[in-house]
mmCIF file of C-alpha atoms in Angstrom:
data_model
loop_
_atom_site.group_PDB
_atom_site.id
_atom_site.type_symbol
_atom_site.label_atom_id
_atom_site.label_comp_id
_atom_site.label_asym_id
_atom_site.label_seq_id
_atom_site.Cartn_x
_atom_site.Cartn_y
_atom_site.Cartn_z
ATOM 1 C CA UNK A 26 -15.719 -45.996 -61.074
ATOM 2 C CA UNK A 27 -13.173 -48.758 -61.629
ATOM 3 C CA UNK A 28 -11.111 -46.973 -64.304
ATOM 4 C CA UNK A 29 -10.574 -43.946 -62.080
ATOM 5 C CA UNK A 30 -9.565 -46.177 -59.167
ATOM 6 C CA UNK A 31 -7.084 -48.134 -61.270
ATOM 7 C CA UNK A 32 -5.402 -45.087 -62.791
ATOM 8 C CA UNK A 33 -5.296 -43.314 -59.431
ATOM 9 C CA UNK A 34 -3.227 -46.220 -58.117
ATOM 10 C CA UNK A 35 -0.903 -45.942 -61.123
ATOM 11 C CA UNK A 36 -0.099 -42.259 -60.574
ATOM 12 C CA UNK A 37 3.312 -42.930 -59.028
ATOM 13 C CA UNK A 38 4.456 -44.604 -62.272
ATOM 14 C CA UNK A 39 3.758 -41.495 -64.425
ATOM 15 C CA UNK A 40 2.088 -43.711 -67.031
ATOM 16 C CA UNK A 41 -0.456 -41.061 -68.024
ATOM 17 C CA UNK A 42 2.272 -38.411 -68.294
ATOM 18 C CA UNK A 43 4.275 -40.667 -70.619
ATOM 19 C CA UNK A 44 1.208 -41.160 -72.808
ATOM 20 C CA UNK A 45 0.686 -37.387 -72.952
ATOM 21 C CA UNK A 46 4.144 -37.067 -74.475
ATOM 22 C CA UNK A 47 3.210 -39.408 -77.322
ATOM 23 C CA UNK A 48 1.146 -38.510 -80.375
ATOM 24 C CA UNK A 49 -1.096 -40.180 -82.951
ATOM 25 C CA UNK A 50 -2.151 -43.131 -80.839
ATOM 26 C CA UNK A 51 -5.528 -44.768 -81.299
ATOM 27 C CA UNK A 52 -6.939 -46.039 -78.023
ATOM 28 C CA UNK A 53 -9.529 -48.776 -78.379
ATOM 29 C CA UNK A 54 -11.468 -49.985 -75.380
ATOM 30 C CA UNK A 55 -14.698 -49.992 -73.434
ATOM 31 C CA UNK A 56 -16.383 -46.667 -72.803
ATOM 32 C CA UNK A 57 -15.444 -46.292 -69.129
ATOM 33 C CA UNK A 58 -11.695 -46.621 -69.700
ATOM 34 C CA UNK A 59 -11.617 -44.460 -72.817
ATOM 35 C CA UNK A 60 -13.733 -41.732 -71.250
ATOM 36 C CA UNK A 61 -11.216 -41.489 -68.438
ATOM 37 C CA UNK A 62 -8.217 -41.416 -70.799
ATOM 38 C CA UNK A 63 -9.827 -38.870 -73.098
ATOM 39 C CA UNK A 64 -10.368 -36.628 -70.091
ATOM 40 C CA UNK A 65 -6.770 -36.784 -68.800
ATOM 41 C CA UNK A 66 -4.778 -36.991 -72.044
ATOM 42 C CA UNK A 67 -4.189 -34.300 -74.650
ATOM 43 C CA UNK A 68 -5.863 -34.020 -78.035
ATOM 44 C CA UNK A 69 -2.991 -35.686 -79.918
ATOM 45 C CA UNK A 70 -4.723 -39.045 -79.728
ATOM 46 C CA UNK A 71 -7.846 -40.697 -81.140
ATOM 47 C CA UNK A 72 -10.347 -42.895 -79.335
ATOM 48 C CA UNK A 73 -12.487 -45.737 -80.583
ATOM 49 C CA UNK A 74 -15.145 -47.162 -78.314
ATOM 50 C CA UNK A 75 -15.209 -50.907 -78.812
ATOM 51 C CA UNK A 76 -18.523 -52.545 -79.577
ATOM 52 C CA UNK A 77 -17.915 -56.311 -79.868
ATOM 53 C CA UNK A 78 -20.802 -56.833 -82.267
ATOM 54 C CA UNK A 79 -20.058 -53.805 -84.430
ATOM 55 C CA UNK A 80 -16.416 -52.644 -84.093
ATOM 56 C CA UNK A 81 -16.448 -50.686 -87.324
ATOM 57 C CA UNK A 82 -19.124 -48.312 -86.078
ATOM 58 C CA UNK A 83 -16.646 -46.232 -84.072
ATOM 59 C CA UNK A 84 -13.346 -47.284 -85.683
ATOM 60 C CA UNK A 85 -12.774 -46.432 -89.321
ATOM 61 C CA UNK A 86 -9.951 -47.136 -91.736
ATOM 62 C CA UNK A 87 -8.838 -43.499 -91.874
ATOM 63 C CA UNK A 88 -8.382 -43.408 -88.092
ATOM 64 C CA UNK A 89 -6.249 -46.526 -88.237
ATOM 65 C CA UNK A 90 -4.065 -45.405 -91.131
ATOM 66 C CA UNK A 91 -3.355 -42.088 -89.431
ATOM 67 C CA UNK A 92 -2.024 -43.505 -86.163
ATOM 68 C CA UNK A 93 1.348 -45.006 -85.303
ATOM 69 C CA UNK A 94 -0.018 -47.624 -82.894
ATOM 70 C CA UNK A 95 -3.268 -49.002 -81.549
ATOM 71 C CA UNK A 96 -3.407 -49.251 -77.763
ATOM 72 C CA UNK A 97 -6.005 -51.595 -76.315
ATOM 73 C CA UNK A 98 -7.180 -49.962 -73.091
ATOM 74 C CA UNK A 99 -9.442 -51.963 -70.818
ATOM 75 C CA UNK A 100 -9.619 -52.122 -67.038
ATOM 76 C CA UNK A 101 -11.726 -55.262 -67.396
ATOM 77 C CA UNK A 102 -9.685 -57.650 -69.533
ATOM 78 C CA UNK A 103 -7.387 -56.230 -72.185
ATOM 79 C CA UNK A 104 -6.210 -59.677 -73.306
ATOM 80 C CA UNK A 105 -9.678 -60.685 -74.472
ATOM 81 C CA UNK A 106 -10.144 -57.375 -76.255
ATOM 82 C CA UNK A 107 -6.688 -57.616 -77.855
ATOM 83 C CA UNK A 108 -7.621 -60.774 -79.742
ATOM 84 C CA UNK A 109 -10.809 -59.202 -81.067
ATOM 85 C CA UNK A 110 -9.024 -56.025 -82.158
ATOM 86 C CA UNK A 111 -6.305 -58.024 -83.934
ATOM 87 C CA UNK A 112 -8.939 -60.087 -85.742
ATOM 88 C CA UNK A 113 -10.708 -56.915 -86.852
ATOM 89 C CA UNK A 114 -7.490 -55.302 -88.130
ATOM 90 C CA UNK A 115 -6.579 -58.479 -89.993
ATOM 91 C CA UNK A 116 -9.965 -58.382 -91.699
ATOM 92 C CA UNK A 117 -9.116 -54.868 -92.911
ATOM 93 C CA UNK A 118 -5.634 -56.031 -93.998
ATOM 94 C CA UNK A 119 -4.019 -53.255 -91.981
ATOM 95 C CA UNK A 120 -0.573 -53.861 -90.518
ATOM 96 C CA UNK A 121 -0.144 -51.646 -87.473
ATOM 97 C CA UNK A 122 1.304 -52.305 -84.001
ATOM 98 C CA UNK A 123 -1.363 -53.326 -81.497
ATOM 99 C CA UNK A 124 -0.352 -52.961 -77.857
ATOM 100 C CA UNK A 125 -1.996 -53.559 -74.510
ATOM 101 C CA UNK A 126 -1.961 -50.539 -72.224
ATOM 102 C CA UNK A 127 -0.963 -52.504 -69.132
ATOM 103 C CA UNK A 128 0.709 -55.709 -70.339
ATOM 104 C CA UNK A 129 2.830 -53.852 -72.913
ATOM 105 C CA UNK A 130 3.026 -50.081 -72.340
ATOM 106 C CA UNK A 131 3.028 -50.202 -68.521
ATOM 107 C CA UNK A 132 5.442 -53.148 -68.432
ATOM 108 C CA UNK A 133 7.804 -51.420 -70.884
ATOM 109 C CA UNK A 134 7.731 -48.273 -68.786
ATOM 110 C CA UNK A 135 8.604 -50.155 -65.605
ATOM 111 C CA UNK A 136 11.288 -52.305 -67.246
ATOM 112 C CA UNK A 137 12.958 -49.416 -69.072
ATOM 113 C CA UNK A 138 12.181 -50.684 -72.572
ATOM 114 C CA UNK A 139 10.850 -48.853 -75.624
ATOM 115 C CA UNK A 140 7.404 -47.650 -74.602
ATOM 116 C CA UNK A 141 5.428 -48.361 -77.782
ATOM 117 C CA UNK A 142 6.553 -51.903 -78.482
ATOM 118 C CA UNK A 143 5.478 -55.374 -77.508
ATOM 119 C CA UNK A 144 6.767 -56.351 -74.086
ATOM 120 C CA UNK A 145 7.092 -59.976 -75.192
ATOM 121 C CA UNK A 146 10.714 -61.022 -74.990
ATOM 122 C CA UNK A 147 12.916 -64.033 -74.482
ATOM 123 C CA UNK A 148 12.957 -64.555 -70.734
ATOM 124 C CA UNK A 149 16.512 -64.829 -69.452
ATOM 125 C CA UNK A 150 16.746 -65.749 -65.803
ATOM 126 C CA UNK A 151 19.533 -64.023 -63.864
ATOM 127 C CA UNK A 152 22.446 -65.883 -62.321
ATOM 128 C CA UNK A 153 21.184 -64.853 -58.891
ATOM 129 C CA UNK A 154 17.855 -63.460 -57.754
ATOM 130 C CA UNK A 155 17.021 -62.272 -54.261
ATOM 131 C CA UNK A 156 14.390 -60.260 -52.434
ATOM 132 C CA UNK A 157 14.488 -57.851 -49.547
ATOM 133 C CA UNK A 158 11.352 -58.729 -47.593
ATOM 134 C CA UNK A 159 9.993 -56.595 -44.787
ATOM 135 C CA UNK A 160 7.129 -54.659 -43.204
ATOM 136 C CA UNK A 161 6.204 -51.009 -43.936
ATOM 137 C CA UNK A 162 8.475 -48.192 -42.698
ATOM 138 C CA UNK A 163 11.288 -50.531 -41.722
ATOM 139 C CA UNK A 164 14.060 -48.628 -43.508
ATOM 140 C CA UNK A 165 13.946 -50.750 -46.656
ATOM 141 C CA UNK A 166 14.376 -47.753 -48.969
ATOM 142 C CA UNK A 167 17.639 -46.889 -47.207
ATOM 143 C CA UNK A 168 18.794 -50.509 -47.477
ATOM 144 C CA UNK A 169 17.851 -50.940 -51.135
ATOM 145 C CA UNK A 170 19.485 -47.661 -52.157
ATOM 146 C CA UNK A 171 22.672 -48.821 -50.441
ATOM 147 C CA UNK A 172 22.534 -52.189 -52.214
ATOM 148 C CA UNK A 173 21.988 -50.498 -55.588
ATOM 149 C CA UNK A 174 24.990 -48.253 -54.992
ATOM 150 C CA UNK A 175 27.306 -51.290 -54.975
ATOM 151 C CA UNK A 176 26.539 -51.893 -58.682
ATOM 152 C CA UNK A 177 26.788 -55.649 -58.088
ATOM 153 C CA UNK A 178 23.564 -56.375 -56.162
ATOM 154 C CA UNK A 179 20.872 -55.696 -58.748
ATOM 155 C CA UNK A 180 18.348 -52.880 -58.476
ATOM 156 C CA UNK A 181 16.075 -53.923 -55.611
ATOM 157 C CA UNK A 182 12.791 -52.018 -55.714
ATOM 158 C CA UNK A 183 9.179 -53.031 -55.163
ATOM 159 C CA UNK A 184 8.150 -54.591 -58.445
ATOM 160 C CA UNK A 185 5.095 -56.217 -56.873
ATOM 161 C CA UNK A 186 3.674 -53.178 -55.117
ATOM 162 C CA UNK A 187 0.537 -51.060 -55.416
ATOM 163 C CA UNK A 188 0.429 -50.461 -59.208
ATOM 164 C CA UNK A 189 1.041 -54.082 -60.203
ATOM 165 C CA UNK A 190 -1.103 -55.345 -57.314
ATOM 166 C CA UNK A 191 -4.092 -53.198 -58.313
ATOM 167 C CA UNK A 192 -3.753 -54.347 -61.935
ATOM 168 C CA UNK A 193 -3.540 -57.980 -60.853
ATOM 169 C CA UNK A 194 -6.601 -57.671 -58.616
ATOM 170 C CA UNK A 195 -8.844 -55.744 -61.024
ATOM 171 C CA UNK A 196 -7.509 -56.120 -64.577
ATOM 172 C CA UNK A 197 -6.345 -59.725 -65.059
ATOM 173 C CA UNK A 198 -2.737 -58.498 -65.080
ATOM 174 C CA UNK A 199 -0.205 -61.353 -65.123
ATOM 175 C CA UNK A 200 2.143 -60.331 -62.304
ATOM 176 C CA UNK A 201 4.345 -63.422 -62.712
ATOM 177 C CA UNK A 202 4.981 -62.553 -66.367
ATOM 178 C CA UNK A 203 5.722 -59.003 -65.226
ATOM 179 C CA UNK A 204 8.200 -60.263 -62.623
ATOM 180 C CA UNK A 205 9.957 -62.449 -65.205
ATOM 181 C CA UNK A 206 10.317 -59.497 -67.575
ATOM 182 C CA UNK A 207 11.788 -57.408 -64.751
ATOM 183 C CA UNK A 208 14.209 -60.262 -64.037
ATOM 184 C CA UNK A 209 15.270 -60.225 -67.681
ATOM 185 C CA UNK A 210 15.916 -56.495 -67.974
ATOM 186 C CA UNK A 211 16.651 -55.181 -64.473
ATOM 187 C CA UNK A 212 19.927 -56.907 -63.643
ATOM 188 C CA UNK A 213 23.409 -55.611 -62.943
ATOM 189 C CA UNK A 214 26.259 -56.578 -65.274
ATOM 190 C CA UNK A 215 27.160 -59.547 -63.085
ATOM 191 C CA UNK A 216 23.707 -61.079 -63.620
ATOM 192 C CA UNK A 217 22.120 -60.221 -60.256
ATOM 193 C CA UNK A 218 18.448 -59.346 -59.880
ATOM 194 C CA UNK A 219 17.058 -57.813 -56.711
ATOM 195 C CA UNK A 220 13.493 -57.016 -55.758
ATOM 196 C CA UNK A 221 11.621 -55.974 -52.636
ATOM 197 C CA UNK A 222 8.487 -57.443 -51.080
ATOM 198 C CA UNK A 223 6.503 -55.426 -48.552
ATOM 199 C CA UNK A 224 4.259 -57.607 -46.403
ATOM 200 C CA UNK A 225 0.909 -55.914 -46.992
ATOM 201 C CA UNK A 226 1.251 -55.975 -50.803
ATOM 202 C CA UNK A 227 2.128 -59.668 -50.672
ATOM 203 C CA UNK A 228 -0.932 -60.257 -48.524
ATOM 204 C CA UNK A 229 -3.176 -58.409 -50.991
ATOM 205 C CA UNK A 230 -1.860 -60.516 -53.865
ATOM 206 C CA UNK A 231 -2.172 -63.704 -51.845
ATOM 207 C CA UNK A 232 -5.752 -63.109 -50.706
ATOM 208 C CA UNK A 233 -7.171 -61.507 -53.860
ATOM 209 C CA UNK A 234 -5.260 -63.089 -56.747
ATOM 210 C CA UNK A 235 -4.236 -66.517 -55.416
ATOM 211 C CA UNK A 236 -0.585 -65.494 -55.263
ATOM 212 C CA UNK A 237 1.613 -68.436 -56.202
ATOM 213 C CA UNK A 238 4.317 -67.666 -53.658
ATOM 214 C CA UNK A 239 5.545 -71.246 -53.785
ATOM 215 C CA UNK A 240 6.406 -70.777 -57.461
ATOM 216 C CA UNK A 241 8.130 -67.479 -56.697
ATOM 217 C CA UNK A 242 10.281 -69.188 -54.049
ATOM 218 C CA UNK A 243 11.019 -72.361 -56.003
ATOM 219 C CA UNK A 244 11.457 -70.841 -59.460
ATOM 220 C CA UNK A 245 12.283 -67.143 -59.307
ATOM 221 C CA UNK A 246 13.712 -65.905 -56.000
ATOM 222 C CA UNK A 247 16.486 -67.970 -54.447
ATOM 223 C CA UNK A 248 17.513 -65.858 -51.429
ATOM 224 C CA UNK A 249 15.749 -63.538 -48.990
ATOM 225 C CA UNK A 250 17.020 -60.683 -46.836
ATOM 226 C CA UNK A 251 14.593 -60.072 -43.967
ATOM 227 C CA UNK A 252 14.822 -56.497 -42.694
ATOM 228 C CA UNK A 253 13.397 -55.945 -39.205
ATOM 229 C CA UNK A 254 13.229 -52.938 -36.946
ATOM 230 C CA UNK A 255 13.758 -53.505 -33.230
ATOM 231 C CA UNK A 256 11.984 -50.308 -32.204
ATOM 232 C CA UNK A 257 8.430 -51.100 -33.285
ATOM 233 C CA UNK A 258 7.027 -47.971 -31.635
ATOM 234 C CA UNK A 259 9.339 -45.757 -33.700
ATOM 235 C CA UNK A 260 8.343 -47.747 -36.781
ATOM 236 C CA UNK A 261 4.649 -47.182 -36.064
ATOM 237 C CA UNK A 262 5.293 -43.478 -35.448
ATOM 238 C CA UNK A 263 7.052 -43.347 -38.821
ATOM 239 C CA UNK A 264 3.822 -44.526 -40.475
ATOM 240 C CA UNK A 265 1.775 -41.902 -38.625
ATOM 241 C CA UNK A 266 4.227 -39.112 -39.469
ATOM 242 C CA UNK A 267 4.262 -40.059 -43.149
ATOM 243 C CA UNK A 268 0.479 -39.899 -43.235
ATOM 244 C CA UNK A 269 0.385 -36.571 -41.356
ATOM 245 C CA UNK A 270 2.954 -34.897 -43.627
ATOM 246 C CA UNK A 271 2.366 -36.884 -46.832
ATOM 247 C CA UNK A 272 6.150 -37.215 -47.080
ATOM 248 C CA UNK A 273 7.211 -40.845 -47.262
ATOM 249 C CA UNK A 274 10.836 -40.511 -48.322
ATOM 250 C CA UNK A 275 13.464 -37.772 -48.468
ATOM 251 C CA UNK A 276 16.082 -37.978 -51.214
ATOM 252 C CA UNK A 277 17.182 -34.353 -51.541
ATOM 253 C CA UNK A 278 17.442 -31.048 -49.706
ATOM 254 C CA UNK A 279 14.328 -29.609 -51.347
ATOM 255 C CA UNK A 280 12.138 -32.416 -50.029
ATOM 256 C CA UNK A 281 13.775 -32.117 -46.625
ATOM 257 C CA UNK A 282 12.983 -28.392 -46.466
ATOM 258 C CA UNK A 283 9.393 -29.090 -47.481
ATOM 259 C CA UNK A 284 9.169 -31.743 -44.780
ATOM 260 C CA UNK A 285 10.519 -29.396 -42.111
ATOM 261 C CA UNK A 286 8.041 -26.699 -43.173
ATOM 262 C CA UNK A 287 5.151 -29.115 -42.749
ATOM 263 C CA UNK A 288 6.442 -30.190 -39.342
ATOM 264 C CA UNK A 289 6.302 -26.575 -38.149
ATOM 265 C CA UNK A 290 2.521 -26.603 -38.590
ATOM 266 C CA UNK A 291 1.978 -29.838 -36.679
ATOM 267 C CA UNK A 292 1.750 -30.910 -33.065
ATOM 268 C CA UNK A 293 0.837 -34.074 -31.212
ATOM 269 C CA UNK A 294 -2.885 -34.815 -31.290
ATOM 270 C CA UNK A 295 -4.696 -37.298 -29.081
ATOM 271 C CA UNK A 296 -5.744 -39.470 -31.997
ATOM 272 C CA UNK A 297 -2.072 -39.708 -33.074
ATOM 273 C CA UNK A 298 -1.412 -41.990 -30.118
ATOM 274 C CA UNK A 299 -4.337 -44.217 -31.057
ATOM 275 C CA UNK A 300 -3.023 -44.356 -34.615
ATOM 276 C CA UNK A 301 0.429 -45.329 -33.359
ATOM 277 C CA UNK A 302 -1.091 -48.123 -31.290
ATOM 278 C CA UNK A 303 -3.060 -49.356 -34.311
ATOM 279 C CA UNK A 304 -0.002 -49.418 -36.565
ATOM 280 C CA UNK A 305 2.157 -50.937 -33.826
ATOM 281 C CA UNK A 306 -0.225 -53.884 -33.599
ATOM 282 C CA UNK A 307 -0.445 -54.073 -37.384
ATOM 283 C CA UNK A 308 3.352 -54.263 -37.689
ATOM 284 C CA UNK A 309 3.387 -57.192 -35.266
ATOM 285 C CA UNK A 310 0.682 -58.893 -37.347
ATOM 286 C CA UNK A 311 2.623 -58.262 -40.553
ATOM 287 C CA UNK A 312 5.799 -59.720 -39.066
ATOM 288 C CA UNK A 313 3.835 -62.780 -37.959
ATOM 289 C CA UNK A 314 2.493 -63.087 -41.510
ATOM 290 C CA UNK A 315 6.011 -63.013 -42.971
ATOM 291 C CA UNK A 316 7.400 -65.444 -40.428
ATOM 292 C CA UNK A 317 4.571 -67.828 -41.255
ATOM 293 C CA UNK A 318 5.520 -67.544 -44.947
ATOM 294 C CA UNK A 319 9.097 -68.430 -44.062
ATOM 295 C CA UNK A 320 7.923 -71.498 -42.172
ATOM 296 C CA UNK A 321 5.422 -72.669 -44.793
ATOM 297 C CA UNK A 322 7.866 -72.315 -47.699
ATOM 298 C CA UNK A 323 10.975 -73.389 -45.789
ATOM 299 C CA UNK A 324 12.745 -70.052 -46.221
ATOM 300 C CA UNK A 325 15.791 -69.273 -44.081
ATOM 301 C CA UNK A 326 16.361 -65.563 -44.691
ATOM 302 C CA UNK A 327 19.326 -63.476 -43.681
ATOM 303 C CA UNK A 328 18.037 -61.229 -40.888
ATOM 304 C CA UNK A 329 19.220 -57.617 -40.949
ATOM 305 C CA UNK A 330 18.286 -55.142 -38.219
ATOM 306 C CA UNK A 331 17.564 -51.569 -39.268
ATOM 307 C CA UNK A 332 19.255 -50.117 -36.196
ATOM 308 C CA UNK A 333 22.460 -52.035 -36.918
ATOM 309 C CA UNK A 334 22.257 -51.000 -40.577
ATOM 310 C CA UNK A 335 22.215 -47.336 -39.525
ATOM 311 C CA UNK A 336 25.074 -47.856 -37.080
ATOM 312 C CA UNK A 337 27.305 -49.731 -39.540
ATOM 313 C CA UNK A 338 25.989 -49.529 -43.121
ATOM 314 C CA UNK A 339 29.234 -50.716 -44.725
ATOM 315 C CA UNK A 340 29.467 -53.732 -42.444
ATOM 316 C CA UNK A 341 25.824 -54.738 -42.935
ATOM 317 C CA UNK A 342 25.949 -54.360 -46.720
ATOM 318 C CA UNK A 343 29.129 -56.433 -46.858
ATOM 319 C CA UNK A 344 27.369 -59.074 -44.741
ATOM 320 C CA UNK A 345 24.495 -59.160 -47.243
ATOM 321 C CA UNK A 346 26.877 -59.414 -50.203
ATOM 322 C CA UNK A 347 28.629 -62.366 -48.566
ATOM 323 C CA UNK A 348 25.266 -64.048 -47.958
ATOM 324 C CA UNK A 349 24.316 -63.512 -51.599
ATOM 325 C CA UNK A 350 27.673 -64.832 -52.755
ATOM 326 C CA UNK A 351 28.385 -61.634 -54.666
ATOM 327 C CA UNK A 352 31.948 -60.379 -54.725
ATOM 328 C CA UNK A 353 33.424 -57.224 -56.211
ATOM 329 C CA UNK A 354 36.848 -58.661 -57.000
ATOM 330 C CA UNK A 355 39.230 -55.796 -57.721
ATOM 331 C CA UNK A 356 36.349 -53.322 -57.993
ATOM 332 C CA UNK A 357 36.115 -50.665 -55.305
ATOM 333 C CA UNK A 358 32.659 -50.586 -53.707
ATOM 334 C CA UNK A 359 31.347 -47.201 -52.641
ATOM 335 C CA UNK A 360 28.270 -47.821 -50.498
ATOM 336 C CA UNK A 361 25.849 -44.931 -50.194
ATOM 337 C CA UNK A 362 22.144 -44.261 -49.836
ATOM 338 C CA UNK A 363 20.336 -41.090 -50.813
ATOM 339 C CA UNK A 364 17.373 -41.943 -48.609
ATOM 340 C CA UNK A 365 17.481 -39.898 -45.402
ATOM 341 C CA UNK A 366 16.071 -40.507 -41.949
ATOM 342 C CA UNK A 367 12.720 -38.845 -41.301
ATOM 343 C CA UNK A 368 12.928 -38.877 -37.514
ATOM 344 C CA UNK A 369 12.272 -35.451 -35.994
ATOM 345 C CA UNK A 370 11.589 -33.684 -32.732
ATOM 346 C CA UNK A 371 7.875 -34.234 -33.302
ATOM 347 C CA UNK A 372 8.459 -37.962 -33.820
ATOM 348 C CA UNK A 373 10.347 -38.128 -30.534
ATOM 349 C CA UNK A 374 7.560 -36.208 -28.812
ATOM 350 C CA UNK A 375 4.930 -38.649 -30.074
ATOM 351 C CA UNK A 376 7.068 -41.609 -28.982
ATOM 352 C CA UNK A 377 7.495 -40.096 -25.507
ATOM 353 C CA UNK A 378 3.766 -39.450 -25.077
ATOM 354 C CA UNK A 379 2.905 -42.894 -26.428
ATOM 355 C CA UNK A 380 5.219 -44.629 -23.963
ATOM 356 C CA UNK A 381 3.796 -42.516 -21.137
ATOM 357 C CA UNK A 382 0.290 -43.642 -22.017
ATOM 358 C CA UNK A 383 0.842 -47.265 -23.031
ATOM 359 C CA UNK A 384 4.209 -48.147 -21.517
#
């Protein structure tokens, strides 16, 4: 079921939870999408199944007049349906906001704008745009949190990650428009925009949506910070541990305690070593993929090593700021990151056994 798959991949954004907190919305869409929404949302909303040849059969004037906005919900192609819904409302001479669930509501949620409004805006490109680009479990969360803490290096997070990638692949979602809107709204006061590209999400977009990376490089992102991890075995073990514990990041003491509790119930299993080997090889493949991108698009990134970042975070962040050409002036920079290391005794044990077996 495509609708269930799409919304499952959007869970981390809390889109459904935000919709639950609204009231008097009329969702219009194909049966599959609306059936899913009706099942997961509360009863404060109305639903109108869209029949292209007979829209009025399930949507009446009273429904429309009683709602504060119409939300076009389609996992197939909401843009096509939007035009038909607008034409139908115009024929009824009803003036009511008509929004797309993904291109408007989702984009507003991610860009921090008013949820129930059009996401269309005047695109204002930042003075400087850059991307942290890396492979999975390389320490990029630690790095990006540290960059954000400077208040002069944008807010680098993964804008083109699983939610936007799944929408682009399955729902005709315009990820370049989405990126431009993020670049308009998600900048620090000095006009700096930061984002983060993880290799496997880029590869998904490139292979399944004809990712126009050349346009991203030539038009949107001017500088790249390439984060690498020298210890590839530890990086692969980090992937395995995250999957075993279902804890991917630790930002507070509560999560850390939960993580430690889960570790107490775990030990090294034989298939763990095979998994480490698989992810180790995958990391090498992902790095090769990124380095090929650099060569093809003539990118000369600043290379930052995770191990050096941990050893001297202030020095490495200052190095990145100099590369970006961003200066604090008289402002005092307090560099910090709330992301904590996940390495544990069990991680070390897996690394030791892996090296014993594979060298």
